[in-house]
Amino acid sequence: MALALLCGACVQTPAPASAPDMTSLDRARAVSAGRVAMPQRLRLVDLPTPTGPARNLFNGRDLGDWDSWLGYPDPAVTYRDDPGQSPIGTARDRSGDFAVRMIDGAPAIWIKGETWGSLVHREDLRDYHLRLEFRWGEKTYAPRETLPQNNGLLYHTHGAPGAVFGTWSPSMEFEIMRGSTGMLVAVGRNVRGRTTVAHDARLIEPHLRFQLGGQEVDMVNGTPTWNVEAARDAERPVRQWNTLDLYVLGDRAVHVVNGVPVAQVRDMAVIAPDGTRRPLTHGRIQLQSEGAETWFRNITIEPIASMPRIVAE
C-alpha cells in the first residue's frame, strides 16, 4: 500500500484487487478514461444574488461559537490501523492550539497546527456562500515539517467528533495546502461526491485533476478517487492573505480561490448503514489543524438560492 501523506484526511490507497500490477498512474489513466489534464482558464458566471443579509461566523473577540477536537498526541500515528494511543479530544485546554490573536492590525483565529484536529463551528449550515481569508504562519511541525503547509476548510460536517482517523468528522473538504488550495477531498469512508477529472502525471497519487468537461468520477475515500486536485494553483505567496469562496446549494459546491474557480462537486452523499446513498445537503464547517500554523479572519456567510457556473474562457 502507498500512504499518501500530502493531503488532509489522507488514506492508505490499495491497488484494485483485479489489477495488482498496475501503477498508480495506470489506475489514474483508467479512472479518467485516458483523458489527459489540459491547461484551463476558468471563470465564474451567474453569481447568485444573496437571499438575505451576510453575517459573521467569527465575532472577532473569542471562540465562543466554535467547538474543538484534537487527535492523537503524536500525529504521525494518525493513519495507522492501530495508533496505539487515544485521541486527546476535549481533554485539555485548547488555548494553546486555537485562539483569537491580533495579526496585521486585526483579530484573527490562530491555529497552531502542531497537534492535528479541528475547530468546528456549532451551526448547521445549508445553501450559502461562505467567504473567508487565510494566511500561513511561520511554523510547521512533524511529521509534516518538510512538506507543503497544510490545513483545510471542511463543510457539510456531520457525525461524531474524531470519527475519521480519530481526528476529524466526516465532511467534504476544500483543501488548503500550498500548491493545492481548492482540492476536493472526501473525508470519511462513507462520504461521496461526483466531479469531472483528467489524469496529470505531474501530481502525486492519485494523479487526478479537476477538468471541466472531463471524465465523471465518484469520489470514495480509500480508493484511487479519494481526492481530486484543483484545476490550477491560484494561491498568493506565503505571508499574503488569500480569499476563499465556497458556494454550497444542497448537494453541490463550487470552490473559488482568490476569485479563480478551481473545482466543483455534485451529488454529495453519505452511504447509510443499509448501503443506500443519501444526499448530503447540510452540516457544520471545520477549520483544520494539520501541521502548519494558520490564520483565519473575516469569515462571513450569506444565504443563496442558486449556484454560479464555471465556464471556460
PDB file of C-alpha atoms in Angstrom, residues 2-14 72 75-81 116 143-144 147-148 150-151 154 163-168 173 175 177 183-189 204-206 220-223 225-227 288-290:
ATOM      1  CA  ALA A   2       1.063   3.563  -0.686  1.00  0.00           C
ATOM      2  CA  LEU A   3       0.481   6.064   2.104  1.00  0.00           C
ATOM      3  CA  ALA A   4      -0.454   9.444   0.631  1.00  0.00           C
ATOM      4  CA  LEU A   5       0.959  11.993   3.098  1.00  0.00           C
ATOM      5  CA  LEU A   6       0.466  15.266   1.297  1.00  0.00           C
ATOM      6  CA  CYS A   7      -3.253  15.937   1.786  1.00  0.00           C
ATOM      7  CA  GLY A   8      -5.715  16.448   4.588  1.00  0.00           C
ATOM      8  CA  ALA A   9      -7.515  13.302   5.726  1.00  0.00           C
ATOM      9  CA  CYS A  10      -5.013  11.087   3.893  1.00  0.00           C
ATOM     10  CA  VAL A  11      -5.725   7.424   3.321  1.00  0.00           C
ATOM     11  CA  GLN A  12      -3.932   4.219   2.538  1.00  0.00           C
ATOM     12  CA  THR A  13      -4.848   3.558  -1.074  1.00  0.00           C
ATOM     13  CA  PRO A  14      -4.682  -0.076  -2.169  1.00  0.00           C
ATOM     14  CA  TYR A  72      -3.550  11.876  18.734  1.00  0.00           C
ATOM     15  CA  PRO A  75       0.155  12.989  14.713  1.00  0.00           C
ATOM     16  CA  ALA A  76       2.481  10.516  12.983  1.00  0.00           C
ATOM     17  CA  VAL A  77       0.205   7.653  14.097  1.00  0.00           C
ATOM     18  CA  THR A  78      -2.970   9.211  12.672  1.00  0.00           C
ATOM     19  CA  TYR A  79      -3.359   6.913   9.654  1.00  0.00           C
ATOM     20  CA  ARG A  80      -2.286   3.667  11.300  1.00  0.00           C
ATOM     21  CA  ASP A  81      -4.795   0.856  11.702  1.00  0.00           C
ATOM     22  CA  TRP A 116      -3.917  17.668  14.453  1.00  0.00           C
ATOM     23  CA  PRO A 143       5.518  14.793  10.631  1.00  0.00           C
ATOM     24  CA  ARG A 144       4.891  17.494   8.001  1.00  0.00           C
ATOM     25  CA  LEU A 147       6.029  19.064   3.391  1.00  0.00           C
ATOM     26  CA  PRO A 148       3.783  21.782   1.943  1.00  0.00           C
ATOM     27  CA  ASN A 150      -1.481  22.153   5.099  1.00  0.00           C
ATOM     28  CA  ASN A 151      -4.879  22.947   6.559  1.00  0.00           C
ATOM     29  CA  LEU A 154     -14.297  21.098   5.788  1.00  0.00           C
ATOM     30  CA  ALA A 163     -14.913   9.674  13.617  1.00  0.00           C
ATOM     31  CA  VAL A 164     -12.313   9.967  10.816  1.00  0.00           C
ATOM     32  CA  PHE A 165      -8.850   8.765  11.936  1.00  0.00           C
ATOM     33  CA  GLY A 166      -9.668   9.839  15.485  1.00  0.00           C
ATOM     34  CA  THR A 167      -9.127  13.425  14.375  1.00  0.00           C
ATOM     35  CA  TRP A 168     -11.889  14.858  12.137  1.00  0.00           C
ATOM     36  CA  GLU A 173     -13.107  19.237   2.095  1.00  0.00           C
ATOM     37  CA  GLU A 175      -8.287  21.697   0.772  1.00  0.00           C
ATOM     38  CA  MET A 177      -2.429  23.393   1.100  1.00  0.00           C
ATOM     39  CA  MET A 183      -8.589  20.481  -3.997  1.00  0.00           C
ATOM     40  CA  LEU A 184     -11.602  18.239  -3.351  1.00  0.00           C
ATOM     41  CA  VAL A 185     -11.198  15.585  -0.648  1.00  0.00           C
ATOM     42  CA  ALA A 186     -13.794  13.096   0.591  1.00  0.00           C
ATOM     43  CA  VAL A 187     -13.240  12.961   4.362  1.00  0.00           C
ATOM     44  CA  GLY A 188     -14.646   9.714   5.701  1.00  0.00           C
ATOM     45  CA  ARG A 189     -15.214   6.347   4.055  1.00  0.00           C
ATOM     46  CA  ILE A 204       1.325  12.599  -6.677  1.00  0.00           C
ATOM     47  CA  GLU A 205      -1.115   9.735  -6.279  1.00  0.00           C
ATOM     48  CA  PRO A 206      -3.981   9.615  -7.187  1.00  0.00           C
ATOM     49  CA  VAL A 220     -14.599   7.490  -2.485  1.00  0.00           C
ATOM     50  CA  ASN A 221     -12.163   7.660   0.419  1.00  0.00           C
ATOM     51  CA  GLY A 222      -9.773   4.703   0.474  1.00  0.00           C
ATOM     52  CA  THR A 223      -9.828   4.247  -3.326  1.00  0.00           C
ATOM     53  CA  THR A 225     -10.597   8.549  -6.424  1.00  0.00           C
ATOM     54  CA  TRP A 226     -10.215   9.769  -2.830  1.00  0.00           C
ATOM     55  CA  ASN A 227      -9.177  13.288  -3.874  1.00  0.00           C
ATOM     56  CA  GLN A 288      -8.370  22.041  10.335  1.00  0.00           C
ATOM     57  CA  SER A 289      -5.177  21.870  12.308  1.00  0.00           C
ATOM     58  CA  GLU A 290      -2.756  19.719  10.335  1.00  0.00           C
TER      59      GLU A 290
END
